[in-house]
Tab-separated table of N, CA and C in Angstrom:
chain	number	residue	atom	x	y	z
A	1	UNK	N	3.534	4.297	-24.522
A	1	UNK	CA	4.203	3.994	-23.265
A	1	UNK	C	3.998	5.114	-22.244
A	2	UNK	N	4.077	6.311	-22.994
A	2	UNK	CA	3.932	7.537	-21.716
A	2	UNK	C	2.665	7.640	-21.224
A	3	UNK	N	1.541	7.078	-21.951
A	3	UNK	CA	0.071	6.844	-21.437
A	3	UNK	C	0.166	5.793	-19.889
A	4	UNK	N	0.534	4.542	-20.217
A	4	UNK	CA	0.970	3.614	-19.063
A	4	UNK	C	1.618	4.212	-17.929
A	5	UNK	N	2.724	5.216	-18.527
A	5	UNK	CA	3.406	5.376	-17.065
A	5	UNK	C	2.772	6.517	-16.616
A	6	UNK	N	2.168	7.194	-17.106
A	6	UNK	CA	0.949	7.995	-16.778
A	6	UNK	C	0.058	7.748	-15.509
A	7	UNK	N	-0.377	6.421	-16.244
A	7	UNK	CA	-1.543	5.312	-16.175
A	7	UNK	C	-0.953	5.147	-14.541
A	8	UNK	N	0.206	4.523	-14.224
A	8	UNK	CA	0.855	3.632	-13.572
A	8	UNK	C	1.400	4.779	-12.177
A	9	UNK	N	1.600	5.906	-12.681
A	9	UNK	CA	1.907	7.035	-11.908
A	9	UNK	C	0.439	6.947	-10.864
A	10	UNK	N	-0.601	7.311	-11.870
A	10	UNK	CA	-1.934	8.199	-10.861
A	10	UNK	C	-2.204	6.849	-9.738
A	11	UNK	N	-2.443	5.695	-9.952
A	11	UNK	CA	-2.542	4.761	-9.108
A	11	UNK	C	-1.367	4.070	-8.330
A	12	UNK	N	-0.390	4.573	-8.533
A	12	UNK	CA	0.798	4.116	-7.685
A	12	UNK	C	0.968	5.493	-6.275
A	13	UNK	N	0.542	6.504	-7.081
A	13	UNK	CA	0.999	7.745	-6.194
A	13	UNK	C	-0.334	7.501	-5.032
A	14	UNK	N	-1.441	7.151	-5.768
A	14	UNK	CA	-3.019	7.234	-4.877
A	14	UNK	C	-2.802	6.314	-3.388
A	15	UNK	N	-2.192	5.059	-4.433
A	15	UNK	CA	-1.865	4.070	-2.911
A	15	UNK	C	-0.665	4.585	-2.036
A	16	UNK	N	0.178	4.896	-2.505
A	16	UNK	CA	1.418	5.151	-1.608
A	16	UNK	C	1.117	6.669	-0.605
A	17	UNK	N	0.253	7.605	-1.410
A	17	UNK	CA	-0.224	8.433	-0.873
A	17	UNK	C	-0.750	8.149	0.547
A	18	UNK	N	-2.070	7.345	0.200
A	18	UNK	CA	-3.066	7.345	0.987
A	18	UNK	C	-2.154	6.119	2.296
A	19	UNK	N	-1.023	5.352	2.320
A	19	UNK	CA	0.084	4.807	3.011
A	19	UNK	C	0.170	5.631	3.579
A	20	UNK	N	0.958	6.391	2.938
A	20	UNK	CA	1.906	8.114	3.994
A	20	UNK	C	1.052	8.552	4.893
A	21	UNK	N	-0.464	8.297	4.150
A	21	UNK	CA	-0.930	9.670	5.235
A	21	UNK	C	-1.726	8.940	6.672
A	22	UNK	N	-1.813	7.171	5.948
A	22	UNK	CA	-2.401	6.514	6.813
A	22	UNK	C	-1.341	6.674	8.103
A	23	UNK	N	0.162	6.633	7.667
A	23	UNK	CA	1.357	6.234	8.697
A	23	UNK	C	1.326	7.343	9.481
A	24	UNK	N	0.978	8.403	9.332
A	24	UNK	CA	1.696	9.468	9.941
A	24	UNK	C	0.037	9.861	10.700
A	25	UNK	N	-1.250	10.004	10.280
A	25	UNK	CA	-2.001	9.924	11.150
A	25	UNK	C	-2.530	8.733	11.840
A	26	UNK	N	-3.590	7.687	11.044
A	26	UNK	CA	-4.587	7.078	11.343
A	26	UNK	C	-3.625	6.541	12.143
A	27	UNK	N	-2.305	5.592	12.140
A	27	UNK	CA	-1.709	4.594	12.513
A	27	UNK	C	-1.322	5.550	14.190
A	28	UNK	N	-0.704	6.468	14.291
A	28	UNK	CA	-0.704	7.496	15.339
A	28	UNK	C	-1.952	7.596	16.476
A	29	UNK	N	-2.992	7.810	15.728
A	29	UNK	CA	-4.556	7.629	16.303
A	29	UNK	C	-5.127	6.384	16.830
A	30	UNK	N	-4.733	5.646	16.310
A	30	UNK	CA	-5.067	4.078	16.643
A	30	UNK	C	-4.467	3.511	18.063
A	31	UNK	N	-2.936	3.761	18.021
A	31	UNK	CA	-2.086	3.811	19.048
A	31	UNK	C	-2.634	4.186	20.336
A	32	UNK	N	-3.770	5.757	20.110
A	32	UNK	CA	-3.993	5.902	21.675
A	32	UNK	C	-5.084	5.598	21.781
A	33	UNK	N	-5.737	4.699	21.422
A	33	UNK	CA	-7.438	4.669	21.128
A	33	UNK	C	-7.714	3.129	22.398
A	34	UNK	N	-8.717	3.139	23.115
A	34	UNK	CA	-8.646	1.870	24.190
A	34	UNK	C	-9.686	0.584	23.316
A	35	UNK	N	-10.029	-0.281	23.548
A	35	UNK	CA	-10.128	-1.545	22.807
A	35	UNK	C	-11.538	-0.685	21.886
A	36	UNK	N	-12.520	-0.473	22.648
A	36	UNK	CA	-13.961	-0.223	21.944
A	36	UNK	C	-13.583	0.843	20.919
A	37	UNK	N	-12.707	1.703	21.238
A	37	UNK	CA	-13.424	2.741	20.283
A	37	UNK	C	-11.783	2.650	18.650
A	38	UNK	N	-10.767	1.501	19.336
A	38	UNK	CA	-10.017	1.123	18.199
A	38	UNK	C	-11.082	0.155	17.675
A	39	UNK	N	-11.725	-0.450	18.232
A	39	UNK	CA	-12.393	-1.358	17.095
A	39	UNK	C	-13.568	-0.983	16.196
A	40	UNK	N	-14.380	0.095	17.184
A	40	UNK	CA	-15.163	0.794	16.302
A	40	UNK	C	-14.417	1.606	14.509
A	41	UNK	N	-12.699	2.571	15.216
A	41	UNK	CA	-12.485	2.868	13.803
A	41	UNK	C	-11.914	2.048	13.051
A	42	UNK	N	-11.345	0.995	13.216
A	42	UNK	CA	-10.408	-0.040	12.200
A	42	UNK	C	-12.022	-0.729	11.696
A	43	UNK	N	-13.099	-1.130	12.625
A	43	UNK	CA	-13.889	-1.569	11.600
A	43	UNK	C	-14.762	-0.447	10.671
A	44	UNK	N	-14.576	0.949	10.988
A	44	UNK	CA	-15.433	1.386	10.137
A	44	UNK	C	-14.601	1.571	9.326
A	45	UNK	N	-12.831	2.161	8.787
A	45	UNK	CA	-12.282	1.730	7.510
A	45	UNK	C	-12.378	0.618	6.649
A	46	UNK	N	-12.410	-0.741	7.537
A	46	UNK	CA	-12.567	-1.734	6.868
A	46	UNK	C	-13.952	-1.392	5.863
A	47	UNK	N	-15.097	-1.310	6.895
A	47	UNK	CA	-16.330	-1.408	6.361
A	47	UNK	C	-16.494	-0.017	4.864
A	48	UNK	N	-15.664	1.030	4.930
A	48	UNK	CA	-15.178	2.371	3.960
A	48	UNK	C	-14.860	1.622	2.496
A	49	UNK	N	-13.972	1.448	3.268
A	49	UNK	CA	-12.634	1.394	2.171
A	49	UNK	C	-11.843	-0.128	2.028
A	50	UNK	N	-12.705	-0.961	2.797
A	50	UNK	CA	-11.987	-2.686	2.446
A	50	UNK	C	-12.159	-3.407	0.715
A	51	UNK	N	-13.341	-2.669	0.368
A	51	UNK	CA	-13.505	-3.270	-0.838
A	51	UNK	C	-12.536	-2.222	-1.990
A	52	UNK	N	-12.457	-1.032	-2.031
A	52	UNK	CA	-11.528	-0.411	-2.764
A	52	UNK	C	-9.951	-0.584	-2.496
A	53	UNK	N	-9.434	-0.799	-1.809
A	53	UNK	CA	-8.011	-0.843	-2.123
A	53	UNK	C	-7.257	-2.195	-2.561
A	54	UNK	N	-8.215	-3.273	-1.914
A	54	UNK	CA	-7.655	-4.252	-2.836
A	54	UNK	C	-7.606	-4.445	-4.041
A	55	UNK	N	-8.662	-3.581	-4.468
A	55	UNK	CA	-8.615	-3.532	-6.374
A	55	UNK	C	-7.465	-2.131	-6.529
A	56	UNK	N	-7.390	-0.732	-6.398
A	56	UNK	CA	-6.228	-0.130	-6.116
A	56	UNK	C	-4.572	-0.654	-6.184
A	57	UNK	N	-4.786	-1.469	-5.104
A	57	UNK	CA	-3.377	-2.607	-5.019
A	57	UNK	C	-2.981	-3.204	-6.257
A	58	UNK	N	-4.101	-3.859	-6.423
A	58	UNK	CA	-3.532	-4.605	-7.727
A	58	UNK	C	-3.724	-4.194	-8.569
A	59	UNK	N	-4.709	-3.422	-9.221
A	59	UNK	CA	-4.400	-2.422	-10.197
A	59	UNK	C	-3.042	-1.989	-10.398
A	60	UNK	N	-2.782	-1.669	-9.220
A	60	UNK	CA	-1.480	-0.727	-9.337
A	60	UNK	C	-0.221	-1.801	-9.955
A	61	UNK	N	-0.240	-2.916	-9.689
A	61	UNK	CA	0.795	-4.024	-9.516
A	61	UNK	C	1.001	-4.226	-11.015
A	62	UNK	N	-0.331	-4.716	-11.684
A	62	UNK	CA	-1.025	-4.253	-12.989
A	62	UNK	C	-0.383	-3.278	-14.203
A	63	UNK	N	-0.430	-2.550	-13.656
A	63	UNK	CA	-0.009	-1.324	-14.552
A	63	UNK	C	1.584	-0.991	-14.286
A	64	UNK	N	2.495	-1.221	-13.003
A	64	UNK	CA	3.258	-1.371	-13.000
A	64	UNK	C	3.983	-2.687	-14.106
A	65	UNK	N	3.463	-3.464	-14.438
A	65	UNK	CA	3.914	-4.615	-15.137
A	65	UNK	C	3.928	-4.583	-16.398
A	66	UNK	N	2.599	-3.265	-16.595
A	66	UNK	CA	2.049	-3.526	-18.256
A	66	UNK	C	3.779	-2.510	-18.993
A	67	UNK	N	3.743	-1.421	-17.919
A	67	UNK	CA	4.850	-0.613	-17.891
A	67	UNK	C	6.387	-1.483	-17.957
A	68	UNK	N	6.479	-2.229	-17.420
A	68	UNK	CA	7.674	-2.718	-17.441
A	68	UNK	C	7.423	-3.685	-19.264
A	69	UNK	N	6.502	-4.111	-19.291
A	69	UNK	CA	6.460	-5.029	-20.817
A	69	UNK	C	6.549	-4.335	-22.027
A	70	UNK	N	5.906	-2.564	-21.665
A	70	UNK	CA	5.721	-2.201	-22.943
A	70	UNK	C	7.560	-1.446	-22.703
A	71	UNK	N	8.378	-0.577	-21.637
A	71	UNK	CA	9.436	-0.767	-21.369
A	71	UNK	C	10.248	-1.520	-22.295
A	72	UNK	N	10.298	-2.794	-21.905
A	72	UNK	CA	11.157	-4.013	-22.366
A	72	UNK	C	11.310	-4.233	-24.020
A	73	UNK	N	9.544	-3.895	-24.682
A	73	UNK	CA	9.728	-3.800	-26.072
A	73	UNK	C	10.826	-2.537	-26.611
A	74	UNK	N	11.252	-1.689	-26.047
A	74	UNK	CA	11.655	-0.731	-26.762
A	74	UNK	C	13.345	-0.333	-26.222
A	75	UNK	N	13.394	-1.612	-25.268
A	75	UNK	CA	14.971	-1.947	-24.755
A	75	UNK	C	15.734	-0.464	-23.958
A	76	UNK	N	15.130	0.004	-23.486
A	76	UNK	CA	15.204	1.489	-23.038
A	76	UNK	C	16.084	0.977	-21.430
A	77	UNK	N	17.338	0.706	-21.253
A	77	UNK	CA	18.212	0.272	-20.397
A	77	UNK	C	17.896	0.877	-18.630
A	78	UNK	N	17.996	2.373	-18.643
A	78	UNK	CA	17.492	2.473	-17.301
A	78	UNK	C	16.326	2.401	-17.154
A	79	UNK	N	15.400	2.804	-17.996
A	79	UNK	CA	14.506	2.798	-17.729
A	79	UNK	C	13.989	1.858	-17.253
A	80	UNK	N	14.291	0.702	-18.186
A	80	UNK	CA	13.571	-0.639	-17.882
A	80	UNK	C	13.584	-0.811	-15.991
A	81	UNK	N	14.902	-0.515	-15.600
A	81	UNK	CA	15.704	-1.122	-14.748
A	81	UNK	C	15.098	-0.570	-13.876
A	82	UNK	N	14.414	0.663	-13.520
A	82	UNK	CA	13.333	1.388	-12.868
A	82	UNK	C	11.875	0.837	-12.867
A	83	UNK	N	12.176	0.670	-13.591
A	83	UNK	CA	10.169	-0.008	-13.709
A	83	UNK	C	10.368	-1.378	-13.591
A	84	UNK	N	11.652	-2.120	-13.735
A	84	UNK	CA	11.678	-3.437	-13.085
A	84	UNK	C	11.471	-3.447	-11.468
A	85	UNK	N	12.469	-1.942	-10.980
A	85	UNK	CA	12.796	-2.234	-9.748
A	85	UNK	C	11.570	-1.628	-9.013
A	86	UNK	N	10.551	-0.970	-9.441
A	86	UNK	CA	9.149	0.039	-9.554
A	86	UNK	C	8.281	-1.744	-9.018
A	87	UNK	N	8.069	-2.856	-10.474
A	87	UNK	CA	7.135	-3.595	-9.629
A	87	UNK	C	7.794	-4.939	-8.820
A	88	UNK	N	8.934	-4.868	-8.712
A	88	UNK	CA	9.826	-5.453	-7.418
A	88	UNK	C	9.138	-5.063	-6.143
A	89	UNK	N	9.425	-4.127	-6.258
A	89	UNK	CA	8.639	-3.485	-4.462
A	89	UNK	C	7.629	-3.502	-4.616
A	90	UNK	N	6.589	-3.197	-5.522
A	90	UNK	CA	5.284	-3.622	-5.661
A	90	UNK	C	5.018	-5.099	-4.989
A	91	UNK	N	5.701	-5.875	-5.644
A	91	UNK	CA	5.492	-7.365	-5.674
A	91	UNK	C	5.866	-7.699	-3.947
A	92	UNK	N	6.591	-6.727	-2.795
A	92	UNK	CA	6.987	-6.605	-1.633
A	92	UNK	C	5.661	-5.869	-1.141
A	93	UNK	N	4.865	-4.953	-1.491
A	93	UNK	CA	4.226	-4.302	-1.000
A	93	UNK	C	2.604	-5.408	-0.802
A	94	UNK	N	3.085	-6.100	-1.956
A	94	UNK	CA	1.575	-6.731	-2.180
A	94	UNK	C	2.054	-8.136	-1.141
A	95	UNK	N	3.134	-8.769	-0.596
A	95	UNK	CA	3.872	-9.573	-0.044
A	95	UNK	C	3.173	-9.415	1.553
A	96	UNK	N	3.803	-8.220	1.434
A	96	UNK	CA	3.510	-8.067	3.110
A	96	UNK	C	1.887	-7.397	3.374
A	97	UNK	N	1.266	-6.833	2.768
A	97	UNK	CA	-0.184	-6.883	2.569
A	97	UNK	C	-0.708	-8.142	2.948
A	98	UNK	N	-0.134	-9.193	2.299
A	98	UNK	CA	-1.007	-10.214	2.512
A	98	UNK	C	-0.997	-11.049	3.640
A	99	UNK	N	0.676	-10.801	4.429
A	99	UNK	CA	0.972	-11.550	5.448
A	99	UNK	C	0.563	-10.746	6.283
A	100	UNK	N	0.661	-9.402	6.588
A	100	UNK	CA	0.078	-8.781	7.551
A	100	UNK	C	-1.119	-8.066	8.058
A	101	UNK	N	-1.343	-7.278	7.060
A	101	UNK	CA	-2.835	-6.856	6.957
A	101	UNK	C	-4.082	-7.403	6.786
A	102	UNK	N	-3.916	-7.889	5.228
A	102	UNK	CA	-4.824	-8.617	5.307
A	102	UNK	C	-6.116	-9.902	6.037
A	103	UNK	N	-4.969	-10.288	7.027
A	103	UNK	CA	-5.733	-10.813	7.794
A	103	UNK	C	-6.599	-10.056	9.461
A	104	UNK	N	-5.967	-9.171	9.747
A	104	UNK	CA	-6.899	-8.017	10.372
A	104	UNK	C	-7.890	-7.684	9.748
A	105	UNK	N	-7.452	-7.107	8.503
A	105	UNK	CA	-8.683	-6.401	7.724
A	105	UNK	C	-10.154	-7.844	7.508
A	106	UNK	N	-9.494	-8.787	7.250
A	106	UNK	CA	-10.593	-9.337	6.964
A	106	UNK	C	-11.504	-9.523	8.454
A	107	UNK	N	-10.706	-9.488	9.567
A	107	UNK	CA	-11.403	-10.010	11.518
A	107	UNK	C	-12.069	-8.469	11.484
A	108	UNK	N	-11.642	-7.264	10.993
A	108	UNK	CA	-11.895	-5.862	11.293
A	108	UNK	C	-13.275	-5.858	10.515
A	109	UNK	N	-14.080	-6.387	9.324
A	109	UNK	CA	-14.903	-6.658	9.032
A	109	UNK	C	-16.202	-7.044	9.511
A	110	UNK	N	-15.819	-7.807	10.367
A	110	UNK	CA	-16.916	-8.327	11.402
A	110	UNK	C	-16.911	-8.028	12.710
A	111	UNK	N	-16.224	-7.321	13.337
A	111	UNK	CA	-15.878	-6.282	14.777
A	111	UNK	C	-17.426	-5.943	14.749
A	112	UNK	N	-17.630	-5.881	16.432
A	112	UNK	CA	-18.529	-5.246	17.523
A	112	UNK	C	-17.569	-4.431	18.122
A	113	UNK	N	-18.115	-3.353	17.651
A	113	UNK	CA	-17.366	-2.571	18.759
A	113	UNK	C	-17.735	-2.595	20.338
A	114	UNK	N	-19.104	-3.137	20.457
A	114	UNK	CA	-19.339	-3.398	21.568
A	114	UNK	C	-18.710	-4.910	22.558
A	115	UNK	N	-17.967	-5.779	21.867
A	115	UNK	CA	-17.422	-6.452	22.413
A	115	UNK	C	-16.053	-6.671	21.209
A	116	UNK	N	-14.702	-5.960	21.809
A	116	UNK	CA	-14.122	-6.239	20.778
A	116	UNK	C	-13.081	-7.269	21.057
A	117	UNK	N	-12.218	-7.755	20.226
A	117	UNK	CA	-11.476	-9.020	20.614
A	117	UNK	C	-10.628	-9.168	21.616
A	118	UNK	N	-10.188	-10.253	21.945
A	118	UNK	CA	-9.689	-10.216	23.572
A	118	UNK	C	-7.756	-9.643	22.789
A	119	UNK	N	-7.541	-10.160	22.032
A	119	UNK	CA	-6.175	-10.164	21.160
A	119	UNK	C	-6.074	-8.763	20.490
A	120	UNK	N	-6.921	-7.652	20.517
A	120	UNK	CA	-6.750	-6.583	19.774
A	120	UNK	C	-5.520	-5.963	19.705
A	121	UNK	N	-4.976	-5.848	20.875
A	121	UNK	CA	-3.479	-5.135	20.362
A	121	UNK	C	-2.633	-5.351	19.380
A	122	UNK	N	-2.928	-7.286	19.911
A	122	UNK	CA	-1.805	-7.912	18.943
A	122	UNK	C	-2.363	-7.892	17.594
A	123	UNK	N	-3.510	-7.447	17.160
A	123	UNK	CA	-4.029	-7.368	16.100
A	123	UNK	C	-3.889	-6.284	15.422
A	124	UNK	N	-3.894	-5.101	16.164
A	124	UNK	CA	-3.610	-4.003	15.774
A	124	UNK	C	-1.955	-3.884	15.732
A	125	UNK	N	-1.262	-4.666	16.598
A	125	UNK	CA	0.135	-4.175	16.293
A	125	UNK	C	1.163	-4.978	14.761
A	126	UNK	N	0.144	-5.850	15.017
A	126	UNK	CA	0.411	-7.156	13.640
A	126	UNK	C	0.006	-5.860	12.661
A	127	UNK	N	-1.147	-5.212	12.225
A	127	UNK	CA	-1.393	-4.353	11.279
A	127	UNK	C	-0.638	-3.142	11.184
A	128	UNK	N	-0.241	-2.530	12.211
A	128	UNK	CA	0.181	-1.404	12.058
A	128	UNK	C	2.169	-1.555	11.658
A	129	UNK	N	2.479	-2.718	12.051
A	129	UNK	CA	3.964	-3.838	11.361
A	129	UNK	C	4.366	-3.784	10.014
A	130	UNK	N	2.750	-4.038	9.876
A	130	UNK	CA	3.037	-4.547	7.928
A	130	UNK	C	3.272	-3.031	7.340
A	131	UNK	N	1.921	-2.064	8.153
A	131	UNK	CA	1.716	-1.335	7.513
A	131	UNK	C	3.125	-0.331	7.601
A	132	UNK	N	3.891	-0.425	8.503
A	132	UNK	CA	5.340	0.310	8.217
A	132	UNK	C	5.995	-0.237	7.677
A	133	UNK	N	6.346	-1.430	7.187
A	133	UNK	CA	6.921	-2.126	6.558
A	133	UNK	C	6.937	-1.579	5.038
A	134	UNK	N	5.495	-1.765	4.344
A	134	UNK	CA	4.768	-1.672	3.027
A	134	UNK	C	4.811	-0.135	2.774
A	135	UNK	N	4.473	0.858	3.926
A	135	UNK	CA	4.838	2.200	2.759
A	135	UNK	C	5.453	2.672	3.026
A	136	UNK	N	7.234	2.936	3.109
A	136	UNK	CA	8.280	2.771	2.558
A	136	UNK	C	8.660	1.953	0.921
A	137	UNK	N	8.004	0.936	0.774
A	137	UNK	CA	8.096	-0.054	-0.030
A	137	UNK	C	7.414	1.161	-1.159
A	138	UNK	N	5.735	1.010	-0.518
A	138	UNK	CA	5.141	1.623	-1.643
A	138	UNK	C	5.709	3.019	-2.412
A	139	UNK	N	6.662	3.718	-1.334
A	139	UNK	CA	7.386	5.232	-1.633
A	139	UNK	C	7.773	5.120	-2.851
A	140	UNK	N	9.163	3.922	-2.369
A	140	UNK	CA	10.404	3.811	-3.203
A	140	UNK	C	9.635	3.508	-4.619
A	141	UNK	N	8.541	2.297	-4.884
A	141	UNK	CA	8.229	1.639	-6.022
A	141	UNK	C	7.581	3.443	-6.750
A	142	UNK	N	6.935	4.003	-5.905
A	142	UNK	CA	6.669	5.383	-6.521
A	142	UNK	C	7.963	6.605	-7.498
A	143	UNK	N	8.820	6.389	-6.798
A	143	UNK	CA	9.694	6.876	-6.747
A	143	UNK	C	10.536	6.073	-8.199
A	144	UNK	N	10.929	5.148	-7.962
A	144	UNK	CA	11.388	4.753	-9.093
A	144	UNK	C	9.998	4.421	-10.833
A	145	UNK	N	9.127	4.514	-10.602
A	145	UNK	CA	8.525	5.077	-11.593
A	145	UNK	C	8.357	6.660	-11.950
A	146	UNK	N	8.433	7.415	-11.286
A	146	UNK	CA	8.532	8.742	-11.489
A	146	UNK	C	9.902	8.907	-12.105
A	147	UNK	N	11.277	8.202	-11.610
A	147	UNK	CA	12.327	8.775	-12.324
A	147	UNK	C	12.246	7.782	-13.098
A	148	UNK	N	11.930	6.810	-13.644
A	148	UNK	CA	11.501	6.630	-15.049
A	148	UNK	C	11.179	6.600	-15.757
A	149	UNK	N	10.255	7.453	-15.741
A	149	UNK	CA	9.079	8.278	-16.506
A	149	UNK	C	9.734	9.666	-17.173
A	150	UNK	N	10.552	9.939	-16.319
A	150	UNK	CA	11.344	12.051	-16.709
A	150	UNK	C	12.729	11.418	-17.107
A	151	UNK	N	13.144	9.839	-16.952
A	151	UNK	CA	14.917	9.846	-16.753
A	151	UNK	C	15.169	10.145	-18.462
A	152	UNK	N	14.044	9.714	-19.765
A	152	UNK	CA	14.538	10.598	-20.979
A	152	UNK	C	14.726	11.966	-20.733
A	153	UNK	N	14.240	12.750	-20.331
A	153	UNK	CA	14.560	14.113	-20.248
A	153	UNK	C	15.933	14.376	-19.319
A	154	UNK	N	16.218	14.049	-18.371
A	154	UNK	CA	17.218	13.818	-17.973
A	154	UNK	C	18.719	13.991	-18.445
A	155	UNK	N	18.428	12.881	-19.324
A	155	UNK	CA	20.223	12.625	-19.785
A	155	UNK	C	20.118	13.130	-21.580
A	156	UNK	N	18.972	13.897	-21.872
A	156	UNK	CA	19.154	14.598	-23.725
A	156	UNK	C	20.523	15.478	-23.061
């Protein structure tokens, strides 16, 4: 089990990480950027990093779950209740991913930066929505696997 939450730690922290740092810069940067040269960088992340985080994501969702099953075999009360509430917000994070982002990311794919969409703001503000929404989400689901991972040490 401590392998999993191990497991479940390095890819939960990677995504929620790379959230934080998206929120506090890229999403900041984007904000003052005028149509051409926001569409040039939202499509060159897409074009980066579109194919890795959707596997990331669910990986993570993944291993959050395998964690809660192997958890459940061994009836471990808070714990469980942490790694239940760990891929709860997961299952929110991957929620609003799909209603919000995801569909930018997939229009950000095929961007000219030389002619970019007439709707970009609302495209960018639809993305940058979810994306405050989701890491908070992704924090907490971090957060409650970490204290369920140490909460045996905790209460010996």
């Amino acid at each position: 089990m401590a392998g999993a939450q191990f497991l479940s730690l390095i890819l939960v922290g990677v995504v929620a990480g790379s959230f934080v740092g998206t929120q506090l810069g890229q999403v900041r940067v984007q904000n003052a950027l005028d149509a051409r040269d926001f569409t040039l960088v939202k499509h060159g992340f897409e074009v980066a990093i579109g194919g890795v985080m959707p596997v990331l994501v669910i990986g993570s969702g993944v291993s959050i779950a395998l964690v809660v099953v192997l958890v459940a075999t061994n009836r471990r009360g808070p714990v469980l209740v942490l790694s239940a509430l760990a891929l709860l917000l997961w299952i929110a994070v991957i929620g609003v991913t799909l209603r919000y982002n995801v569909p930018v990311n997939k229009l950000a794919a095929d961007w000219d930066p030389a002619s970019p969409p007439e709707d970009w703001e609302a495209l960018r503000d639809q993305w940058h929505f979810g994306h405050t929404v989701r890491t908070p989400l992704a924090v907490g689901s971090f957060a409650c696997l970490a204290m369920g991972a140490v909460w045996p040490q905790l209460v010996r």
